[in-house]
């Protein structure tokens, strides 16, 4: 439970940052004096920092343990304030966003590695619940930041709040994992095959492409296709994040044995949502499509990470998580671009049909790629029994430690007592 708590704390801080960031983007763009093209260029530097940081963070976690996540979480809050204070030009914003990418990539891998460890120990869907905590934090922080700006708060104010949240969360993670020992890589590490991780990462890339396509273009669709105002279109990302959080909490109650069903059904629901959105004649129908798309995509990547967490050695968990995340992250980056290209060729309605095709492709590829990876969805009964015995021995050892220490102290006291 302590490891799961650390994962939830990291997810809350991670969501607080990105919710604040999403609401602050227009103000930061104006502060830096950029147009949309300049902002798009600057945003690429987040990815430039994140991708290598993910790989390095995985190695750091395998070498020094999950407590590294405390540093990653606190660093993310620091970089947010750096952006708010230094982004007064294109160069300044690019440099600051590179740091954001580094901290965000490391925090992402740290959060999911911690959740993977907790899931392997408890046999509960911790990663999915962490994703739900992240989505809830995004909704709360984005609304809070919007309210702060409406009251005339400076850009640095909400990021200062995020810094406090990140430092508190980092300190709590460090304390929660104070007894955590890093894996003994010198004796316990074994080579983790990269090919299966890439196969799962490809599925994650398709899932992320669909998810971020809706997140990035949902509000634009309402404004450009259905002629809504900015106030109405703002409901799109908020509704999407709220449904994602609700769905993740709901899916986390399912038995892990249903992972394949969750993936296939989720992909088909996402495709249905994109189709409904593409054909929506009015705002309520469009929002219904976005809700379906959010429900479909919500549990896809967390479920894939859960499968990986059950099939990798503990001493290579960080590296395995980082490889899957890096491959999947390419879909997150290319999803909005994919919509943009289709939109220029067939309009936004046609682009949404293309997004629906991603869901169909994911549903069709899930079983073949998982079969090629040879990853098991759940542990075999003998492995589950062995893990249960290991956990029981560890719990008994923790229970016996105080008694053993007491006996040692009593013997020492008798030895040190002078003869009467």
XYZ file of C-alpha atoms in Angstrom:
420
model
C 0.000 0.000 0.000
C 2.900 2.363 0.618
C 4.141 1.890 -2.935
C 0.630 2.461 -4.292
C 0.328 5.629 -2.202
C 3.572 6.923 -3.686
C 2.199 6.299 -7.177
C -1.013 8.211 -6.389
C 0.943 11.136 -4.935
C 3.114 11.348 -8.054
C 0.023 11.197 -10.279
C -1.683 14.010 -8.353
C 1.324 16.308 -8.691
C 1.754 15.351 -12.356
C -1.880 16.158 -13.091
C -1.731 19.426 -11.157
C 1.145 20.569 -13.338
C -0.406 19.665 -16.683
C -3.827 21.007 -15.788
C -2.250 24.318 -14.853
C -0.144 24.279 -17.987
C -3.126 23.669 -20.253
C -4.977 26.673 -18.878
C -1.877 28.883 -18.887
C -0.779 28.285 -22.505
C -2.588 31.332 -23.989
C -1.189 33.649 -21.297
C 2.329 32.273 -21.726
C 2.056 32.695 -25.494
C 1.097 36.347 -25.045
C 3.843 36.936 -22.480
C 6.436 35.575 -24.914
C 4.957 37.651 -27.770
C 4.456 34.677 -30.090
C 1.935 33.796 -32.754
C 0.474 30.316 -33.091
C 3.323 29.169 -35.352
C 5.914 30.303 -32.829
C 4.059 28.585 -30.015
C 3.890 25.368 -32.029
C 7.648 25.511 -32.551
C 8.278 26.063 -28.854
C 6.039 23.169 -27.839
C 8.237 20.773 -29.799
C 10.979 21.372 -27.236
C 8.917 19.586 -24.580
C 9.269 16.411 -26.609
C 12.939 17.116 -27.274
C 13.570 17.086 -23.541
C 11.136 14.335 -22.610
C 12.205 11.482 -24.884
C 15.853 11.144 -23.760
C 14.881 11.895 -20.159
C 12.467 8.955 -20.150
C 15.213 6.519 -21.081
C 17.668 7.954 -18.544
C 15.023 7.992 -15.816
C 14.356 4.295 -16.345
C 18.009 3.461 -15.795
C 18.162 5.710 -12.730
C 15.161 3.952 -11.179
C 16.705 0.530 -11.787
C 19.986 1.608 -10.224
C 18.935 3.766 -7.284
C 15.344 2.684 -6.648
C 11.873 4.188 -6.741
C 12.773 6.997 -4.330
C 14.170 8.820 -7.369
C 10.528 9.567 -8.109
C 10.504 12.050 -5.220
C 13.153 14.121 -6.984
C 11.434 13.843 -10.374
C 8.119 15.057 -8.910
C 9.622 18.038 -7.118
C 11.686 19.006 -10.178
C 8.561 19.190 -12.351
C 7.078 21.846 -10.079
C 10.301 23.859 -10.253
C 10.317 23.864 -14.054
C 6.747 25.177 -14.169
C 7.731 28.261 -12.213
C 10.825 28.654 -14.407
C 8.577 28.824 -17.489
C 6.324 31.422 -15.894
C 9.256 33.644 -14.910
C 11.539 33.329 -17.950
C 9.263 32.863 -20.990
C 9.525 36.387 -22.432
C 10.773 35.424 -25.888
C 10.848 32.471 -28.246
C 14.370 31.514 -27.142
C 13.484 31.805 -23.460
C 10.329 29.743 -23.874
C 12.136 27.039 -25.864
C 14.846 26.727 -23.213
C 12.312 26.571 -20.380
C 10.127 24.017 -22.169
C 13.148 21.784 -22.721
C 13.554 21.665 -18.937
C 9.833 20.969 -18.590
C 10.200 18.067 -21.005
C 13.124 16.611 -19.066
C 11.308 16.799 -15.740
C 7.982 15.637 -17.177
C 9.489 12.654 -18.976
C 11.315 11.540 -15.846
C 8.236 12.050 -13.655
C 6.056 10.101 -16.101
C 8.350 7.072 -16.062
C 8.805 7.331 -12.291
C 5.062 7.452 -11.662
C 4.342 4.452 -13.879
C 7.292 2.424 -12.578
C 6.116 2.979 -9.026
C 2.591 1.992 -10.014
C 3.934 -1.094 -11.779
C 5.809 -2.209 -8.672
C 2.705 -1.692 -6.526
C 0.568 -3.571 -9.028
C 2.943 -6.526 -9.114
C 3.045 -6.647 -5.309
C -0.681 -6.261 -4.690
C -2.192 -7.749 -7.870
C -4.453 -4.675 -8.057
C -4.816 -2.197 -10.978
C -2.747 0.577 -9.395
C -1.603 2.039 -12.718
C -5.165 2.575 -13.897
C -6.122 4.200 -10.601
C -3.071 6.446 -10.795
C -4.229 7.502 -14.242
C -7.624 8.358 -12.768
C -5.979 10.438 -10.033
C -3.969 12.231 -12.730
C -7.119 13.063 -14.724
C -8.933 14.347 -11.626
C -5.986 16.578 -10.807
C -5.987 17.901 -14.388
C -9.651 18.892 -14.146
C -9.289 20.564 -10.739
C -6.060 22.413 -11.530
C -7.202 23.600 -14.961
C -10.429 25.016 -13.521
C -8.540 26.558 -10.608
C -5.984 28.159 -12.908
C -8.710 29.524 -15.155
C -10.421 31.031 -12.126
C -7.158 32.568 -10.906
C -6.536 34.221 -14.270
C -10.121 35.480 -14.348
C -9.394 37.259 -11.055
C -6.278 38.879 -12.530
C -3.600 36.652 -10.998
C -0.142 36.782 -12.618
C 1.121 33.773 -14.551
C 3.556 32.746 -11.829
C 0.836 32.489 -9.148
C -0.777 29.165 -10.157
C 2.634 27.699 -10.966
C 3.785 28.668 -7.464
C 0.881 26.633 -6.096
C 1.955 23.706 -8.295
C 5.509 24.045 -6.957
C 4.246 23.749 -3.385
C 2.121 20.721 -4.322
C 5.073 19.064 -6.070
C 7.481 19.623 -3.191
C 4.986 18.333 -0.642
C 4.232 15.306 -2.826
C 7.940 14.666 -3.382
C 8.651 14.781 0.346
C 5.732 12.438 1.025
C 6.941 10.014 -1.660
C 10.423 10.024 -0.173
C 9.039 9.322 3.294
C 6.593 6.682 2.040
C 9.353 4.794 0.234
C 11.953 5.293 2.970
C 12.313 1.520 3.447
C 12.402 0.759 -0.268
C 15.592 -0.882 -1.437
C 16.764 -0.669 -5.058
C 17.017 -3.985 -6.900
C 20.398 -5.677 -6.718
C 21.266 -5.264 -10.386
C 24.614 -7.002 -9.918
C 22.982 -10.312 -9.027
C 19.277 -10.108 -9.869
C 19.155 -8.315 -13.196
C 18.407 -10.292 -16.288
C 18.252 -9.140 -19.858
C 14.844 -7.775 -20.794
C 13.945 -8.411 -24.426
C 13.250 -5.135 -26.220
C 11.089 -6.518 -29.044
C 8.067 -7.344 -26.826
C 8.276 -3.890 -25.255
C 8.253 -2.275 -28.688
C 5.216 -4.324 -29.724
C 3.276 -3.171 -26.667
C 4.567 0.353 -27.252
C 3.120 0.312 -30.777
C -0.305 -0.469 -29.335
C 0.220 2.372 -26.868
C 1.183 4.731 -29.687
C -2.080 4.055 -31.535
C -4.040 4.540 -28.295
C -2.258 7.809 -27.517
C -2.702 9.075 -31.072
C -6.460 8.652 -30.786
C -6.617 10.140 -27.280
C -4.529 13.232 -28.000
C -6.296 13.818 -31.312
C -9.537 14.357 -29.403
C -7.907 16.357 -26.615
C -6.165 18.700 -29.037
C -8.892 19.093 -31.659
C -12.159 18.655 -29.753
C -12.561 22.353 -28.931
C -11.466 23.331 -32.438
C -14.114 21.020 -33.910
C -16.862 22.672 -31.876
C -15.756 26.156 -32.885
C -14.939 25.618 -36.552
C -17.515 22.995 -37.556
C -20.454 23.787 -35.276
C -19.783 27.547 -34.923
C -19.772 27.644 -31.133
C -18.080 30.368 -29.119
C -14.929 29.887 -27.015
C -17.008 29.477 -23.837
C -18.917 26.498 -25.189
C -15.910 24.916 -26.865
C -14.047 24.949 -23.549
C -16.422 22.227 -22.359
C -14.776 19.772 -24.759
C -11.416 19.239 -22.995
C -13.015 19.506 -19.529
C -15.661 16.908 -20.363
C -13.055 14.650 -21.958
C -10.789 14.700 -18.869
C -13.698 14.169 -16.474
C -14.933 11.115 -18.376
C -11.404 9.705 -18.580
C -11.070 9.939 -14.791
C -14.452 8.318 -14.179
C -13.764 5.493 -16.627
C -10.361 4.730 -15.150
C -11.803 4.438 -11.664
C -14.512 2.122 -13.010
C -12.096 -0.083 -14.993
C -9.782 -0.374 -11.988
C -12.423 -2.539 -10.296
C -12.169 -5.217 -12.994
C -10.117 -8.385 -12.709
C -6.768 -8.073 -14.574
C -7.739 -11.213 -16.501
C -10.100 -9.021 -18.551
C -7.242 -6.889 -19.918
C -7.650 -8.053 -23.541
C -11.379 -7.338 -23.412
C -10.723 -3.879 -21.993
C -8.305 -3.108 -24.822
C -10.475 -4.353 -27.677
C -13.749 -2.977 -26.339
C -12.104 0.336 -25.453
C -10.674 0.708 -28.959
C -14.064 0.003 -30.554
C -15.853 2.453 -28.235
C -13.253 5.105 -29.098
C -13.821 4.472 -32.806
C -17.581 4.772 -32.279
C -17.119 8.062 -30.437
C -14.989 9.509 -33.221
C -17.612 8.465 -35.775
C -20.411 10.069 -33.763
C -18.356 13.256 -33.508
C -17.661 13.272 -37.248
C -21.363 13.087 -38.072
C -22.623 15.282 -35.197
C -25.243 17.817 -36.381
C -25.162 19.841 -33.158
C -23.217 20.464 -29.945
C -24.963 17.850 -27.738
C -24.266 15.138 -30.308
C -20.642 16.260 -30.611
C -20.177 16.186 -26.841
C -21.723 12.713 -26.778
C -19.129 11.603 -29.312
C -16.314 13.089 -27.222
C -17.652 11.342 -24.125
C -17.627 7.995 -25.933
C -14.119 8.644 -27.255
C -12.899 9.545 -23.767
C -14.452 6.427 -22.240
C -12.893 4.275 -24.939
C -9.363 5.643 -24.759
C -9.225 6.134 -20.982
C -7.942 2.719 -19.918
C -5.950 1.713 -23.001
C -2.417 2.765 -22.078
C -2.747 2.026 -18.327
C -3.900 -1.487 -19.218
C -0.933 -1.991 -21.526
C 1.462 -0.824 -18.802
C -0.190 -3.235 -16.379
C 0.510 -6.124 -18.739
C 4.157 -5.084 -19.003
C 4.472 -4.748 -15.220
C 3.471 -8.399 -14.788
C 6.060 -9.669 -17.241
C 9.325 -7.861 -16.515
C 12.014 -8.458 -13.931
C 11.941 -6.060 -10.985
C 15.566 -5.112 -11.631
C 14.657 -3.939 -15.160
C 11.253 -2.374 -14.456
C 12.424 1.210 -14.958
C 14.044 0.512 -18.313
C 11.064 -1.539 -19.507
C 8.625 1.213 -18.539
C 10.748 3.865 -20.219
C 10.986 1.938 -23.512
C 7.236 1.325 -23.707
C 6.535 4.950 -22.791
C 8.933 6.372 -25.373
C 7.444 4.281 -28.190
C 3.888 5.120 -27.099
C 4.748 8.803 -26.742
C 5.399 9.042 -30.470
C 1.686 8.446 -30.988
C 0.880 11.203 -28.512
C 3.028 13.591 -30.559
C 1.788 12.511 -33.970
C -1.927 12.253 -33.146
C -2.681 15.987 -33.539
C -0.486 16.131 -36.650
C -2.401 13.181 -38.097
C -5.675 15.065 -37.603
C -4.211 18.216 -39.109
C -3.110 16.447 -42.275
C -6.459 14.726 -42.735
C -8.277 17.962 -41.973
C -6.441 19.787 -44.742
C -7.396 17.017 -47.165
C -10.948 16.134 -46.089
C -12.025 18.693 -43.482
C -12.391 18.131 -39.751
C -15.307 15.744 -40.165
C -13.218 13.589 -42.468
C -10.316 13.814 -40.018
C -12.513 12.412 -37.251
C -13.333 9.423 -39.485
C -9.575 8.930 -39.820
C -9.306 8.983 -36.022
C -12.047 6.334 -35.867
C -9.891 4.203 -38.157
C -7.152 4.303 -35.484
C -9.540 2.690 -33.015
C -10.466 -0.036 -35.469
C -6.778 -0.666 -36.191
C -6.005 -0.931 -32.482
C -8.822 -3.422 -31.945
C -7.562 -5.519 -34.860
C -3.899 -5.460 -33.777
C -4.294 -6.018 -30.032
C -4.472 -9.814 -29.968
C -1.822 -10.454 -32.678
C 0.757 -8.090 -31.166
C 0.173 -9.323 -27.614
C 0.568 -12.885 -28.897
C 3.851 -11.958 -30.597
C 5.105 -10.315 -27.414
C 4.361 -13.548 -25.472
C 3.375 -11.422 -22.496
C 0.853 -13.054 -20.167
C -2.078 -10.973 -19.016
C -2.068 -12.509 -15.528
C 0.339 -14.552 -13.456
C 0.167 -18.342 -13.565
C -1.277 -19.959 -10.421
C 2.168 -21.203 -9.337
C 3.659 -17.720 -9.777
C 0.765 -16.159 -7.875
C 1.216 -18.629 -5.019
C 4.971 -18.006 -4.946
C 4.428 -14.256 -4.867
C 1.898 -14.603 -2.068
C 4.353 -16.636 -0.014
C 7.098 -14.092 -0.651
C 4.855 -11.248 0.484
C 3.835 -13.225 3.578
C 7.474 -13.888 4.472
C 8.310 -10.226 4.017
C 5.376 -9.191 6.203
C 6.381 -11.724 8.860
C 9.952 -10.443 8.752
C 8.735 -6.890 9.313
C 6.616 -8.144 12.219
C 9.509 -10.071 13.765
C 12.036 -7.235 13.489
C 10.844 -5.311 16.579
C 10.746 -8.476 18.690
C 14.213 -9.501 17.530
C 15.547 -6.035 18.277
C 14.001 -6.169 21.730
C 15.688 -9.512 22.460
C 18.996 -8.130 21.217
C 18.670 -5.093 23.468
C 17.825 -7.294 26.462
C 20.876 -9.487 25.876
C 23.050 -6.386 25.535
C 21.609 -4.985 28.754
C 22.341 -8.217 30.649
C 25.874 -8.259 29.291
C 26.533 -4.649 30.253
C 25.028 -4.929 33.771
C 27.828 -5.120 36.406
C 27.660 -8.058 38.849
C 25.670 -7.310 42.020
